[in-house]
Tab-separated table of C-alpha atoms in Angstrom:
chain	number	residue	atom	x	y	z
A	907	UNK	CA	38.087	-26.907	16.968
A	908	UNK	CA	35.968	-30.097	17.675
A	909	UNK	CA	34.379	-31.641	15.358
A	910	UNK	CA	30.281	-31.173	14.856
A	911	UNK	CA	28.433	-34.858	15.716
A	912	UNK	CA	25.893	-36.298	12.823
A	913	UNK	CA	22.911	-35.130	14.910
A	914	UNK	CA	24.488	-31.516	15.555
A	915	UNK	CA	24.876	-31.859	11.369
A	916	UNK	CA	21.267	-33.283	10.752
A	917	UNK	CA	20.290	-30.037	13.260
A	918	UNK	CA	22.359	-27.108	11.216
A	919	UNK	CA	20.838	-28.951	8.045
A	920	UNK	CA	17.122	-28.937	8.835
A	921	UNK	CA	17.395	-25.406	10.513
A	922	UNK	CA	18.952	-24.047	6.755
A	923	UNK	CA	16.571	-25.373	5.161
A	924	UNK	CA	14.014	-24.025	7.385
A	925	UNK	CA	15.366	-20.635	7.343
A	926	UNK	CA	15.324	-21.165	3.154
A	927	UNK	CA	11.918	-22.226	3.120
A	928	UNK	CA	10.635	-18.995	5.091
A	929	UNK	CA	12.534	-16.571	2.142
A	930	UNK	CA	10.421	-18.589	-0.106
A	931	UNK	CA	6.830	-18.863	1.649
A	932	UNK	CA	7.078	-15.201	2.039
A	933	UNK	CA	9.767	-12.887	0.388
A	934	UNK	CA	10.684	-9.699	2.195
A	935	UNK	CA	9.096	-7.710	-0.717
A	936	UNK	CA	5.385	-9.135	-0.695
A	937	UNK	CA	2.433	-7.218	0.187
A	938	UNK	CA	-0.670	-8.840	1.719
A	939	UNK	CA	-2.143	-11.163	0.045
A	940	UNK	CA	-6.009	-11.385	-1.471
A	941	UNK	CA	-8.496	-12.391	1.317
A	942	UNK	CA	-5.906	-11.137	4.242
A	943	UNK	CA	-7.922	-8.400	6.218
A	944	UNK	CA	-5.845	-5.071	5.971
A	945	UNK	CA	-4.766	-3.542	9.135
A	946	UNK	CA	-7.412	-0.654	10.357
A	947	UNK	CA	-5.747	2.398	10.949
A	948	UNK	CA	-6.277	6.375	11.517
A	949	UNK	CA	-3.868	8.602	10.825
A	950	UNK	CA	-2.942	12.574	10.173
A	951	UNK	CA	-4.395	13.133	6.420
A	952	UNK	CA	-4.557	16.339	4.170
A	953	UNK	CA	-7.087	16.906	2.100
A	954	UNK	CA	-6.759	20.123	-0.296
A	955	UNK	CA	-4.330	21.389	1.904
A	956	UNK	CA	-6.447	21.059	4.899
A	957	UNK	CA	-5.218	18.412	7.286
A	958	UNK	CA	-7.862	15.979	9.824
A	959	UNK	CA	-7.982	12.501	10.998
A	960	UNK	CA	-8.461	9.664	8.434
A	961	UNK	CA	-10.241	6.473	9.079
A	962	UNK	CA	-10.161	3.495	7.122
A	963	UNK	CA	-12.982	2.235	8.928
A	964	UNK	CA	-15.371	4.954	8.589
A	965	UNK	CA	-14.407	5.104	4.517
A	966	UNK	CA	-14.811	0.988	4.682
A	967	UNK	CA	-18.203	1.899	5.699
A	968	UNK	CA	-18.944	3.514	2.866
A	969	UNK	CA	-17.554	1.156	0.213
A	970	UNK	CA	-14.105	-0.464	-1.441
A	971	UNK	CA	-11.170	1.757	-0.487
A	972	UNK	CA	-7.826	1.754	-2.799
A	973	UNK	CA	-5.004	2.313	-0.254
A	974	UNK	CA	-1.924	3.074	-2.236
A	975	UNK	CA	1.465	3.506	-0.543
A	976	UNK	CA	4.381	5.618	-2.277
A	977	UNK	CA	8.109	6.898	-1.470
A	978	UNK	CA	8.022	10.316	-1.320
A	979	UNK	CA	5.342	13.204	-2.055
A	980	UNK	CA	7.164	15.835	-4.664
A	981	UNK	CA	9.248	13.211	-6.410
A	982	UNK	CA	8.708	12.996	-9.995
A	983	UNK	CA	7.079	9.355	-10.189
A	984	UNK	CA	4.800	10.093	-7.226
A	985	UNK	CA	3.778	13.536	-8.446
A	986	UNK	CA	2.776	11.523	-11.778
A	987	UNK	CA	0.846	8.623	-9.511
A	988	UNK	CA	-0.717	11.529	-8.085
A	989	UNK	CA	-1.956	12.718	-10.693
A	990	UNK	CA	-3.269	9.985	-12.637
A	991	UNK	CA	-5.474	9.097	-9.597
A	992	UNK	CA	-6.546	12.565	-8.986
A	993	UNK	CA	-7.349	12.700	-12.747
A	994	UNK	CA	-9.137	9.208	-12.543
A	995	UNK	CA	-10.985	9.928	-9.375
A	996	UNK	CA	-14.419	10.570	-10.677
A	997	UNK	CA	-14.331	6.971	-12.068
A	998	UNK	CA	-12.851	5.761	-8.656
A	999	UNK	CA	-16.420	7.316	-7.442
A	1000	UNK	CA	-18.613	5.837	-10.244
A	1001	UNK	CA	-17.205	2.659	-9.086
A	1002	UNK	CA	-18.576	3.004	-4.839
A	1003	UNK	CA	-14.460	3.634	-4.304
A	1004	UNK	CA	-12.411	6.206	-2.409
A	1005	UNK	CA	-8.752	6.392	-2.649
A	1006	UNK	CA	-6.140	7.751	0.079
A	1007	UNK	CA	-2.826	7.748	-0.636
A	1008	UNK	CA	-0.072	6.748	2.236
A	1009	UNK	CA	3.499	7.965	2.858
A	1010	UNK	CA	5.900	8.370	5.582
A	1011	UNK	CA	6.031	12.233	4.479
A	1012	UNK	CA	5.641	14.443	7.354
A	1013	UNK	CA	1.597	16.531	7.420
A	1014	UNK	CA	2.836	19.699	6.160
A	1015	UNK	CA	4.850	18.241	3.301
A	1016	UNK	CA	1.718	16.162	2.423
A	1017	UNK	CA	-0.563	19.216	3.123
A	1018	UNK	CA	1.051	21.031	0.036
A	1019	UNK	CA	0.898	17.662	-1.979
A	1020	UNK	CA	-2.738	17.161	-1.551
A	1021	UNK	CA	-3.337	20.252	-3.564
A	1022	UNK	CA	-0.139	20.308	-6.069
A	1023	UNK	CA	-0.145	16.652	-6.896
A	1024	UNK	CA	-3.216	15.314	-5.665
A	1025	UNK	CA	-5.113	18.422	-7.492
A	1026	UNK	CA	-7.486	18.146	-3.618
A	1027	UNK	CA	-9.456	14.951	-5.182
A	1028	UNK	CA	-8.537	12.683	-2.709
A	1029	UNK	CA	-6.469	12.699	1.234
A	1030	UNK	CA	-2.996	11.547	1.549
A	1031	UNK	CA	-1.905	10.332	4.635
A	1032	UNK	CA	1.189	10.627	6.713
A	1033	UNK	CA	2.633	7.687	8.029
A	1034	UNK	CA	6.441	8.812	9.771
A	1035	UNK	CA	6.156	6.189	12.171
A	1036	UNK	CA	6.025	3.379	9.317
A	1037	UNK	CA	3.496	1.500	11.660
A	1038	UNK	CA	0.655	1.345	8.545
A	1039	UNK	CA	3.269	0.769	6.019
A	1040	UNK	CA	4.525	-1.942	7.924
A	1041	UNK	CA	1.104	-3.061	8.426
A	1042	UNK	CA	0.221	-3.583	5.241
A	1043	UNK	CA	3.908	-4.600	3.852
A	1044	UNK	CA	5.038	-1.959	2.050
A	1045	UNK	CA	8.281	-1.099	3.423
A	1046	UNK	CA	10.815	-0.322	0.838
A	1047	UNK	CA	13.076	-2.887	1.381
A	1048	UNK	CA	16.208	-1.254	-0.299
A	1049	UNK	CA	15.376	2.342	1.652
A	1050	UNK	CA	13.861	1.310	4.923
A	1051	UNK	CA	12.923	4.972	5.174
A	1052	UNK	CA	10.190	5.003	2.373
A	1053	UNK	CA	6.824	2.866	1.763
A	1054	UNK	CA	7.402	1.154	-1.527
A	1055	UNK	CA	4.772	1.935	-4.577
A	1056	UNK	CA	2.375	-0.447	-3.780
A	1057	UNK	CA	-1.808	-0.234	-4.659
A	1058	UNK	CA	-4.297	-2.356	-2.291
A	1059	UNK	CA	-8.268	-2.881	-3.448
A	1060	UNK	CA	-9.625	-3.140	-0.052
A	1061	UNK	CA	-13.341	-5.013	-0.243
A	1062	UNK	CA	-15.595	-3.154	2.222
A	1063	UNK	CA	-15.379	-6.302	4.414
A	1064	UNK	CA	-11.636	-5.237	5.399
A	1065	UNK	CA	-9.916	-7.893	3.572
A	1066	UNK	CA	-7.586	-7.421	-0.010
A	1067	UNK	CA	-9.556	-7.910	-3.204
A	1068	UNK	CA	-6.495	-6.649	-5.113
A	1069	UNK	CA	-3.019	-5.413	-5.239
A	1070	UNK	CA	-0.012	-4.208	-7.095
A	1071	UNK	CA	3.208	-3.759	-6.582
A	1072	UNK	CA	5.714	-1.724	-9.238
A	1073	UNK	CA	8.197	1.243	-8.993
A	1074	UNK	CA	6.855	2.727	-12.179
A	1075	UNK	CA	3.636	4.275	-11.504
A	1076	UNK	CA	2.117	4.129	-14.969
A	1077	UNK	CA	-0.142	1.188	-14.429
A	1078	UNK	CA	-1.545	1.085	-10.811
A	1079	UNK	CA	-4.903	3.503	-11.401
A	1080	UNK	CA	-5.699	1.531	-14.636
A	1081	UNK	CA	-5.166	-1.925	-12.589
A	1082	UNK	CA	-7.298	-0.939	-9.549
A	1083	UNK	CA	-9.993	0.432	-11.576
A	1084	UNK	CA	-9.492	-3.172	-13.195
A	1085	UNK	CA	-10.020	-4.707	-10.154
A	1086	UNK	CA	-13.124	-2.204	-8.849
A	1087	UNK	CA	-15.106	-3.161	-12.077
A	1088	UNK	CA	-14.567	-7.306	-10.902
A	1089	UNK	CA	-15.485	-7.066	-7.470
A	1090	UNK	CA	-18.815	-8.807	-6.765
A	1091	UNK	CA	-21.924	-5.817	-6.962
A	1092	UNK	CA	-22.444	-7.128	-3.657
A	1093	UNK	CA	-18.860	-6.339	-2.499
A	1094	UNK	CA	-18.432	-3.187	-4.459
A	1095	UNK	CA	-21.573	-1.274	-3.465
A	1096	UNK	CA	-22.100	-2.197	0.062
């Protein structure tokens, strides 16, 4: 085996410590970051059990939007998230806010989650392709298959005002409610 030349050396060096630098600038596990504009999207939604066509744009219109991504509708932690936003939604509303919740469930799972879970407050949306979860970087990245539990304040302008990213889904409708009540009044009520 030949031996590599300095310059061939001074190449493989600067091209690992490239490749370390871009782990570090932006880990495989981080979501957007405040002031990026989210990616608009439509997509299959259930509502109450009745499914139609959800539009971030046409809610974005209307006001801040939290977009919150989770594993899998039925599972015990994202029957609880569920919950606590469906319980909280009236203050979501107080606040100019909408929430939709985003999965790569199939419709008719999320159909029956949108009134067992999501007590028909507020749409869930299916995502099988992974294209919004990708969008906004929540792909699980130790089960590809599922978004990760991760919460997005989206300003009306489009762009992140908040988000937060944990398994346990105790604190992510007291943190975006947190993060409504500090947006500009400007922002908030547009």
């Amino acid at each position: 085996m030949a031996r590599p030349t300095p310059s061939r050396i001074a190449l493989m060096t600067v091209f690992a410590a490239l490749s370390a630098l871009s782990l570090v600038s932006r880990p495989a596990w981080a979501a957007l970051d405040i002031g990026d504009p989210v990616p608009r999207f439509t997509a299959d939604a259930a509502l109450g059990g009745k499914t139609f066509r959800y539009s971030l744009n046409d809610a974005l219109a209307k006001g801040p939007v939290v977009v919150y991504f989770f594993p899998a509708a039925d599972s015990a932690d994202c029957s609880i998230e569920a919950h606590a936003f469906a319980e909280a939604i009236d203050k979501f509303a107080a606040l100019g806010a909408t929430v939709i919740g985003v999965s790569a469930d199939d419709i008719g799972t999320l159909s029956k989650f949108s009134v067992k879970s999501c007590q028909s407050r507020f749409p869930v949306a299916s995502d099988e392709a992974k294209s919004v979860i990708q969008g906004f970087d929540a792909l699980m990245q130790t089960r590809p298959d599922f978004a990760n539990r991760l919460s997005y304040v989206v300003a009306p302008d489009g762009k992140v005002a908040y988000y937060y990213q944990n398994l346990n889904p105790d604190k992510h409708v007291e943190r975006t409610l947190n993060a409504l009540r500090a947006l500009p009044k400007a922002t908030a009520a547009k």
